[in-house]
Amino acid sequence: MSRAMDDDDDDVFGGIYENGHWIWDDKVNALVFKSDLPEEPPDAPQLATAILGSVEFREDIDINEQNRFRKRMQRKPEPNDVVTLQDIKDVVLFTAPIKILKPYLINLLHMTGTERILRGLIFLCQYHLQTSETMNNRTIELLSRIRTDRSEIVEMRYMENLEDLRLLVAKEYSNMINGSGEFEKFHHMGPSKKMRS
């Protein structure tokens, strides 16, 4: 039993050549379909779908690569200059493997939340290095002295300051992992995260 085809039967939704027109393209010397619909910008960044495994940054950069970095990417040093967050980001992007460099990752690296994490890590590392040097000197000095209550108070103050800096880094990192604030669009569950919590 065959039924007659009429105009109502061929209303297939979403054909690939709907809402557009054909034009001749001289570059490829062929007909090309041009859509009349405006291109929709992607709402969420296109995140990597494959697991990258371990990511190793380049450590053994030869002289030519170093010169190229200094010439093209590094800002010119000035007297009494300090290392900035942008300097750190430039080195990270230069030594990163090409397979992980995507626009969304570079944008993530330049967000204020990421900068807060980096600042917290810098403070933590700086204070840890200063404290460890001071504590090494104190340990050497205490070999010939008797330990007092004052020395324990000083050591506790160093330990509390180090804990405060660790908590600062942990707070900023947990905001990133939980997808809070500006990191929401990068969270693996996306906008539906709030509905499931």
mmCIF file of C-alpha atoms in Angstrom:
data_model
loop_
_atom_site.group_PDB
_atom_site.id
_atom_site.type_symbol
_atom_site.label_atom_id
_atom_site.label_comp_id
_atom_site.label_asym_id
_atom_site.label_seq_id
_atom_site.Cartn_x
_atom_site.Cartn_y
_atom_site.Cartn_z
ATOM 1 C CA MET A 1 0.000 0.000 0.000
ATOM 2 C CA SER A 2 1.753 3.085 -1.186
ATOM 3 C CA ARG A 3 0.497 6.477 -0.475
ATOM 4 C CA ALA A 4 0.851 9.416 -2.709
ATOM 5 C CA MET A 5 3.531 11.942 -1.816
ATOM 6 C CA ASP A 6 2.201 15.423 -1.343
ATOM 7 C CA ASP A 7 3.811 18.663 -0.223
ATOM 8 C CA ASP A 8 3.015 18.002 3.439
ATOM 9 C CA ASP A 9 5.104 14.823 3.586
ATOM 10 C CA ASP A 10 8.459 16.377 2.746
ATOM 11 C CA ASP A 11 8.702 18.767 5.691
ATOM 12 C CA VAL A 12 11.921 17.297 7.087
ATOM 13 C CA PHE A 13 13.225 19.533 9.866
ATOM 14 C CA GLY A 14 16.710 20.950 9.686
ATOM 15 C CA GLY A 15 17.908 20.163 6.194
ATOM 16 C CA ILE A 16 21.505 21.165 5.562
ATOM 17 C CA TYR A 17 20.585 23.415 2.618
ATOM 18 C CA GLU A 18 17.700 25.301 4.239
ATOM 19 C CA ASN A 19 17.749 29.023 4.962
ATOM 20 C CA GLY A 20 20.423 29.949 2.491
ATOM 21 C CA HIS A 21 21.423 30.314 -1.125
ATOM 22 C CA TRP A 22 24.014 29.057 -3.581
ATOM 23 C CA ILE A 23 26.731 31.290 -5.043
ATOM 24 C CA TRP A 24 29.658 30.739 -7.357
ATOM 25 C CA ASP A 25 33.063 30.938 -5.618
ATOM 26 C CA ASP A 26 35.886 31.848 -7.976
ATOM 27 C CA LYS A 27 38.566 30.736 -5.509
ATOM 28 C CA VAL A 28 37.438 27.116 -5.434
ATOM 29 C CA ASN A 29 35.787 27.308 -8.870
ATOM 30 C CA ALA A 30 32.571 25.690 -7.617
ATOM 31 C CA LEU A 31 29.114 26.398 -6.227
ATOM 32 C CA VAL A 32 29.131 27.143 -2.503
ATOM 33 C CA PHE A 33 26.149 27.241 -0.136
ATOM 34 C CA LYS A 34 25.901 30.402 2.000
ATOM 35 C CA SER A 35 23.554 30.312 4.989
ATOM 36 C CA ASP A 36 21.214 33.274 5.543
ATOM 37 C CA LEU A 37 21.079 32.583 9.283
ATOM 38 C CA PRO A 38 23.371 34.644 11.507
ATOM 39 C CA GLU A 39 26.207 32.689 13.059
ATOM 40 C CA GLU A 40 25.570 31.971 16.708
ATOM 41 C CA PRO A 41 28.549 32.664 18.960
ATOM 42 C CA PRO A 42 29.306 29.755 21.257
ATOM 43 C CA ASP A 43 28.087 30.425 24.807
ATOM 44 C CA ALA A 44 30.513 28.140 26.543
ATOM 45 C CA PRO A 45 34.149 27.781 25.564
ATOM 46 C CA GLN A 46 35.008 24.683 23.600
ATOM 47 C CA LEU A 47 36.793 22.649 26.223
ATOM 48 C CA ALA A 48 39.094 19.785 25.443
ATOM 49 C CA THR A 49 37.170 16.540 25.307
ATOM 50 C CA ALA A 50 40.168 14.241 25.387
ATOM 51 C CA ILE A 51 42.150 13.689 28.548
ATOM 52 C CA LEU A 52 45.623 15.041 27.966
ATOM 53 C CA GLY A 53 47.399 12.911 30.538
ATOM 54 C CA SER A 54 50.502 14.425 32.026
ATOM 55 C CA VAL A 55 51.452 17.766 30.555
ATOM 56 C CA GLU A 56 55.158 18.501 30.512
ATOM 57 C CA PHE A 57 56.496 21.988 29.993
ATOM 58 C CA ARG A 58 59.753 22.504 28.132
ATOM 59 C CA GLU A 59 62.707 22.838 30.475
ATOM 60 C CA ASP A 60 65.636 22.467 28.101
ATOM 61 C CA ILE A 61 65.270 25.545 25.941
ATOM 62 C CA ASP A 62 68.297 26.200 23.757
ATOM 63 C CA ILE A 63 69.995 29.569 23.273
ATOM 64 C CA ASN A 64 68.144 30.309 20.021
ATOM 65 C CA GLU A 65 64.760 29.776 21.683
ATOM 66 C CA GLN A 66 65.788 31.931 24.653
ATOM 67 C CA ASN A 67 66.890 34.726 22.322
ATOM 68 C CA ARG A 68 63.644 34.467 20.379
ATOM 69 C CA PHE A 69 61.678 34.745 23.647
ATOM 70 C CA ARG A 70 63.700 37.774 24.763
ATOM 71 C CA LYS A 71 63.269 39.457 21.394
ATOM 72 C CA ARG A 72 59.569 38.803 20.764
ATOM 73 C CA MET A 73 57.846 38.214 24.097
ATOM 74 C CA GLN A 74 59.847 39.489 27.047
ATOM 75 C CA ARG A 75 59.337 43.095 28.035
ATOM 76 C CA LYS A 76 62.411 45.281 28.229
ATOM 77 C CA PRO A 77 63.896 45.322 31.743
ATOM 78 C CA GLU A 78 64.322 48.633 33.526
ATOM 79 C CA PRO A 79 66.420 49.595 36.548
ATOM 80 C CA ASN A 80 64.925 48.358 39.843
ATOM 81 C CA ASP A 81 62.501 46.195 37.858
ATOM 82 C CA VAL A 82 60.481 43.403 39.473
ATOM 83 C CA VAL A 83 58.912 40.270 38.046
ATOM 84 C CA THR A 84 55.225 40.797 37.268
ATOM 85 C CA LEU A 85 52.352 38.357 36.831
ATOM 86 C CA GLN A 86 52.439 39.031 33.099
ATOM 87 C CA ASP A 87 56.107 37.969 33.003
ATOM 88 C CA ILE A 88 55.165 34.673 34.626
ATOM 89 C CA LYS A 89 52.271 34.141 32.209
ATOM 90 C CA ASP A 90 54.545 34.868 29.242
ATOM 91 C CA VAL A 91 57.051 32.236 30.370
ATOM 92 C CA VAL A 92 54.262 29.705 31.010
ATOM 93 C CA LEU A 93 52.740 30.247 27.568
ATOM 94 C CA PHE A 94 56.163 30.078 25.898
ATOM 95 C CA THR A 95 57.152 26.809 27.568
ATOM 96 C CA ALA A 96 53.715 25.150 27.377
ATOM 97 C CA PRO A 97 53.212 22.294 24.926
ATOM 98 C CA ILE A 98 51.360 23.336 21.786
ATOM 99 C CA LYS A 99 48.663 20.666 22.272
ATOM 100 C CA ILE A 100 47.208 22.448 25.329
ATOM 101 C CA LEU A 101 47.320 26.015 23.999
ATOM 102 C CA LYS A 102 43.715 26.815 23.181
ATOM 103 C CA PRO A 103 42.008 30.250 23.247
ATOM 104 C CA TYR A 104 39.870 29.354 26.267
ATOM 105 C CA LEU A 105 42.985 28.332 28.228
ATOM 106 C CA ILE A 106 44.762 31.583 27.407
ATOM 107 C CA ASN A 107 41.639 33.536 28.424
ATOM 108 C CA LEU A 108 41.464 31.525 31.656
ATOM 109 C CA LEU A 109 45.080 32.401 32.392
ATOM 110 C CA HIS A 110 44.306 36.126 32.097
ATOM 111 C CA MET A 111 41.202 36.167 34.331
ATOM 112 C CA THR A 112 41.327 38.066 37.624
ATOM 113 C CA GLY A 113 40.519 34.905 39.605
ATOM 114 C CA THR A 114 43.514 33.141 38.102
ATOM 115 C CA GLU A 115 45.661 36.157 38.914
ATOM 116 C CA ARG A 116 44.482 35.970 42.541
ATOM 117 C CA ILE A 117 45.550 32.314 42.689
ATOM 118 C CA LEU A 118 48.945 33.173 41.197
ATOM 119 C CA ARG A 119 49.440 36.076 43.621
ATOM 120 C CA GLY A 120 48.553 33.831 46.549
ATOM 121 C CA LEU A 121 51.024 31.196 45.346
ATOM 122 C CA ILE A 122 53.729 33.837 44.930
ATOM 123 C CA PHE A 123 53.132 35.152 48.465
ATOM 124 C CA LEU A 124 53.133 31.608 49.856
ATOM 125 C CA CYS A 125 56.360 30.620 48.072
ATOM 126 C CA GLN A 126 58.097 33.881 48.961
ATOM 127 C CA TYR A 127 57.150 33.634 52.632
ATOM 128 C CA HIS A 128 58.036 29.927 52.752
ATOM 129 C CA LEU A 129 61.507 30.594 51.316
ATOM 130 C CA GLN A 130 62.114 33.512 53.676
ATOM 131 C CA THR A 131 60.856 31.546 56.669
ATOM 132 C CA SER A 132 62.854 28.425 55.846
ATOM 133 C CA GLU A 133 66.049 30.463 55.587
ATOM 134 C CA THR A 134 65.290 32.227 58.877
ATOM 135 C CA MET A 135 64.396 28.946 60.591
ATOM 136 C CA ASN A 136 67.603 27.293 59.330
ATOM 137 C CA ASN A 137 69.627 30.140 60.818
ATOM 138 C CA ARG A 138 67.665 29.913 64.085
ATOM 139 C CA THR A 139 68.236 26.149 64.263
ATOM 140 C CA ILE A 140 71.981 26.634 63.863
ATOM 141 C CA GLU A 141 71.963 29.363 66.522
ATOM 142 C CA LEU A 142 69.891 27.246 68.922
ATOM 143 C CA LEU A 143 72.482 24.463 68.849
ATOM 144 C CA SER A 144 74.620 26.554 71.177
ATOM 145 C CA ARG A 145 71.749 28.083 73.188
ATOM 146 C CA ILE A 146 68.926 26.963 75.407
ATOM 147 C CA ARG A 147 65.443 27.003 73.943
ATOM 148 C CA THR A 148 63.110 29.591 75.520
ATOM 149 C CA ASP A 149 59.402 30.389 75.490
ATOM 150 C CA ARG A 150 60.134 33.412 73.309
ATOM 151 C CA SER A 151 61.585 31.202 70.557
ATOM 152 C CA GLU A 152 58.419 29.096 70.524
ATOM 153 C CA ILE A 153 56.268 32.238 70.235
ATOM 154 C CA VAL A 154 58.325 33.415 67.247
ATOM 155 C CA GLU A 155 58.102 29.999 65.575
ATOM 156 C CA MET A 156 54.340 29.853 66.159
ATOM 157 C CA ARG A 157 53.942 33.271 64.540
ATOM 158 C CA TYR A 158 55.819 32.037 61.446
ATOM 159 C CA MET A 159 53.667 28.914 61.360
ATOM 160 C CA GLU A 160 50.401 30.868 61.679
ATOM 161 C CA ASN A 161 51.407 33.252 58.886
ATOM 162 C CA LEU A 162 52.247 30.289 56.666
ATOM 163 C CA GLU A 163 48.863 28.695 57.455
ATOM 164 C CA ASP A 164 47.073 31.948 56.586
ATOM 165 C CA LEU A 165 48.790 32.055 53.201
ATOM 166 C CA ARG A 166 47.939 28.390 52.570
ATOM 167 C CA LEU A 167 44.292 29.133 53.347
ATOM 168 C CA LEU A 168 44.343 32.094 50.949
ATOM 169 C CA VAL A 169 45.592 29.856 48.127
ATOM 170 C CA ALA A 170 43.125 27.102 49.083
ATOM 171 C CA LYS A 171 40.195 29.551 49.040
ATOM 172 C CA GLU A 172 41.044 30.883 45.588
ATOM 173 C CA TYR A 173 41.753 27.399 44.228
ATOM 174 C CA SER A 174 38.475 26.017 45.589
ATOM 175 C CA ASN A 175 36.587 28.867 43.891
ATOM 176 C CA MET A 176 38.168 27.775 40.628
ATOM 177 C CA ILE A 177 37.469 24.055 41.125
ATOM 178 C CA ASN A 178 33.865 24.644 42.248
ATOM 179 C CA GLY A 179 33.178 26.919 39.289
ATOM 180 C CA SER A 180 32.320 29.933 41.437
ATOM 181 C CA GLY A 181 32.023 33.433 40.019
ATOM 182 C CA GLU A 182 33.856 33.990 36.765
ATOM 183 C CA PHE A 183 34.967 30.335 36.611
ATOM 184 C CA GLU A 184 31.359 29.120 36.197
ATOM 185 C CA LYS A 185 31.567 28.899 32.408
ATOM 186 C CA PHE A 186 34.690 26.717 32.671
ATOM 187 C CA HIS A 187 33.176 24.241 35.145
ATOM 188 C CA HIS A 188 32.720 20.727 33.782
ATOM 189 C CA MET A 189 29.004 20.702 34.671
ATOM 190 C CA GLY A 190 28.372 24.124 33.152
ATOM 191 C CA PRO A 191 25.216 26.089 33.978
ATOM 192 C CA SER A 192 23.334 22.972 35.119
ATOM 193 C CA LYS A 193 25.628 22.735 38.154
ATOM 194 C CA LYS A 194 23.293 24.825 40.337
ATOM 195 C CA MET A 195 20.264 22.674 39.556
ATOM 196 C CA ARG A 196 21.965 19.497 40.775
ATOM 197 C CA SER A 197 23.473 20.865 43.976
#
